[in-house]
Amino acid sequence: TKKAQVMDDHPLLKALSGKIVYSAFIDSKKKMWFATIHDGVYTYDKNKTQLDHYTSADGLPSDICYMVKEDKKGRLFIPTSKGLAIIDTDLSIRSFTKRTALRYERCESVLIDNENIAWFSNKNCLVRFDADNNHMEIFDEKAGLLNDGFRVGSCLKTKNGELLWGG
């Protein structure tokens, strides 16, 4: 039988002990990403036995992070309580907030479509974001969406590439 190793027993991952991990994600380089409530995101590289930690002090819009998704170019998209962060392949962080580009403050979820375009929920709207050109297109009730808003993490990309969002 296999035995599960808990984070408290791991020499590096024990740093996550007591943290509220909202979601986990494994990227294309096999790094594990942990989105936390109040503590930003952690990334664990098993090959390098290294744990890195990113917070608002590093450029995230907020330390309340909901999920991590990766596009085909290796960029990581992180919706937070105060906007969207993108960690580029050089590990620089770009942040988008209500003050700089968004209609609302909170971004609940993100998906990457088959054309490598990021879509994220921004309270009562969906945003189509072309990260290559920094171009955003907003879809709201005028585009047929309900004005009830979206739930954190309530999204799915189907096998045929359709994007589904929960409100």
XYZ file of C-alpha atoms in Angstrom:
167
model
C 0.000 0.000 0.000
C 1.032 3.569 -0.612
C 1.342 6.080 2.168
C 0.377 9.696 1.697
C 2.909 12.255 2.833
C 1.360 15.244 4.543
C 2.791 18.717 4.048
C 3.693 19.000 7.733
C 6.226 16.179 7.257
C 7.827 17.611 4.104
C 11.032 19.646 4.623
C 9.894 22.502 2.315
C 6.131 22.159 1.971
C 5.702 22.374 5.727
C 5.884 26.154 5.128
C 2.290 25.778 3.889
C 1.175 24.243 7.177
C -1.672 26.273 8.634
C -2.179 28.206 5.390
C -5.507 28.064 3.566
C -4.692 26.625 0.136
C -7.564 27.492 -2.189
C -6.287 25.549 -5.209
C -3.258 23.693 -6.529
C -1.909 23.469 -10.072
C 0.976 21.659 -11.812
C 2.528 23.647 -14.651
C 4.223 22.416 -17.839
C 7.605 22.315 -16.055
C 6.091 20.037 -13.384
C 6.226 22.768 -10.744
C 3.423 22.716 -8.197
C 1.615 26.010 -7.567
C -0.499 26.696 -4.481
C -2.925 29.638 -4.441
C -3.613 30.654 -0.865
C -6.016 32.879 0.956
C -4.008 35.660 2.671
C -0.535 34.332 1.736
C -0.175 34.803 -2.036
C 1.104 31.886 -4.118
C 3.780 29.303 -3.474
C 5.577 27.259 -6.105
C 7.428 24.042 -5.394
C 10.034 22.671 -7.773
C 10.609 19.045 -6.833
C 13.634 18.741 -9.141
C 15.441 21.672 -7.508
C 13.939 21.009 -4.074
C 12.988 24.669 -3.971
C 9.949 26.489 -2.605
C 9.326 30.047 -3.799
C 6.719 32.449 -2.448
C 5.077 35.405 -4.248
C 2.996 38.033 -2.451
C 1.675 41.552 -2.934
C 5.147 42.764 -1.909
C 6.424 41.075 -5.092
C 3.754 42.630 -7.305
C 0.622 40.499 -6.916
C -2.501 42.701 -6.667
C -3.482 40.895 -3.455
C -2.370 38.060 -1.196
C -5.825 36.508 -1.573
C -5.278 34.274 -4.605
C -7.888 31.935 -6.060
C -6.168 29.772 -8.673
C -3.271 29.451 -11.131
C -3.531 28.646 -14.854
C -0.808 28.495 -17.502
C -0.971 29.476 -21.157
C 0.918 27.806 -24.012
C 3.788 30.275 -23.643
C 4.362 29.371 -19.996
C 2.816 32.513 -18.508
C 0.914 31.985 -15.263
C -2.413 33.763 -14.649
C -3.533 34.308 -11.076
C -6.939 35.835 -10.243
C -6.980 37.609 -6.887
C -9.343 39.585 -4.702
C -7.945 42.829 -6.149
C -7.191 41.992 -9.774
C -5.307 39.664 -12.095
C -1.586 38.859 -11.937
C 0.512 37.366 -14.698
C 3.849 35.786 -13.864
C 5.853 35.838 -17.076
C 8.448 33.213 -17.990
C 11.217 35.504 -16.674
C 9.286 35.542 -13.342
C 8.388 39.217 -13.666
C 4.874 40.027 -12.490
C 2.317 42.136 -14.330
C -0.774 43.181 -12.398
C -4.105 44.463 -13.647
C -6.471 46.139 -11.189
C -9.566 48.311 -11.204
C -7.282 51.316 -10.999
C -5.269 50.285 -14.080
C -7.513 48.325 -16.442
C -10.383 46.335 -14.934
C -14.030 47.252 -14.528
C -14.270 45.689 -11.068
C -11.757 44.825 -8.371
C -12.119 41.059 -7.839
C -11.164 38.424 -10.412
C -12.651 35.065 -9.473
C -11.408 32.578 -12.083
C -9.344 32.247 -15.251
C -9.236 29.864 -18.219
C -7.043 29.755 -21.325
C -8.845 29.052 -24.610
C -7.573 27.009 -27.564
C -6.158 30.168 -29.199
C -4.064 30.886 -26.067
C -6.309 33.765 -25.004
C -6.969 34.202 -21.291
C -10.578 34.643 -20.157
C -11.282 35.688 -16.601
C -14.305 36.561 -14.544
C -14.247 40.069 -13.120
C -17.225 40.222 -10.741
C -20.140 40.838 -13.149
C -18.325 40.484 -16.455
C -16.003 38.235 -18.408
C -12.794 39.616 -19.836
C -11.077 38.277 -22.935
C -7.390 39.122 -22.545
C -4.771 38.790 -25.270
C -1.592 38.788 -23.174
C 0.637 39.117 -26.248
C -0.889 42.492 -27.135
C -2.177 43.584 -23.683
C -5.648 43.904 -25.205
C -8.786 43.421 -23.093
C -12.339 43.011 -24.300
C -15.146 43.100 -21.742
C -18.368 41.081 -21.978
C -21.218 41.987 -19.638
C -25.031 42.022 -19.545
C -25.022 43.794 -22.940
C -23.418 40.636 -24.362
C -26.090 38.440 -22.759
C -24.428 37.598 -19.435
C -26.467 37.622 -16.255
C -25.678 40.456 -13.877
C -25.465 38.095 -10.873
C -21.680 37.750 -10.941
C -19.441 34.705 -10.816
C -18.268 32.291 -8.142
C -14.604 31.833 -7.278
C -13.097 28.877 -9.118
C -16.365 28.038 -10.845
C -15.117 27.502 -14.392
C -14.269 24.635 -16.712
C -12.711 24.128 -20.127
C -14.297 21.140 -21.861
C -12.406 18.651 -24.045
C -13.677 20.411 -27.165
C -12.428 23.776 -25.865
C -15.717 25.277 -24.711
C -15.374 27.554 -21.667
C -18.038 27.247 -18.974
C -18.548 29.671 -16.070
C -20.619 29.348 -12.908
C -22.526 32.213 -11.362
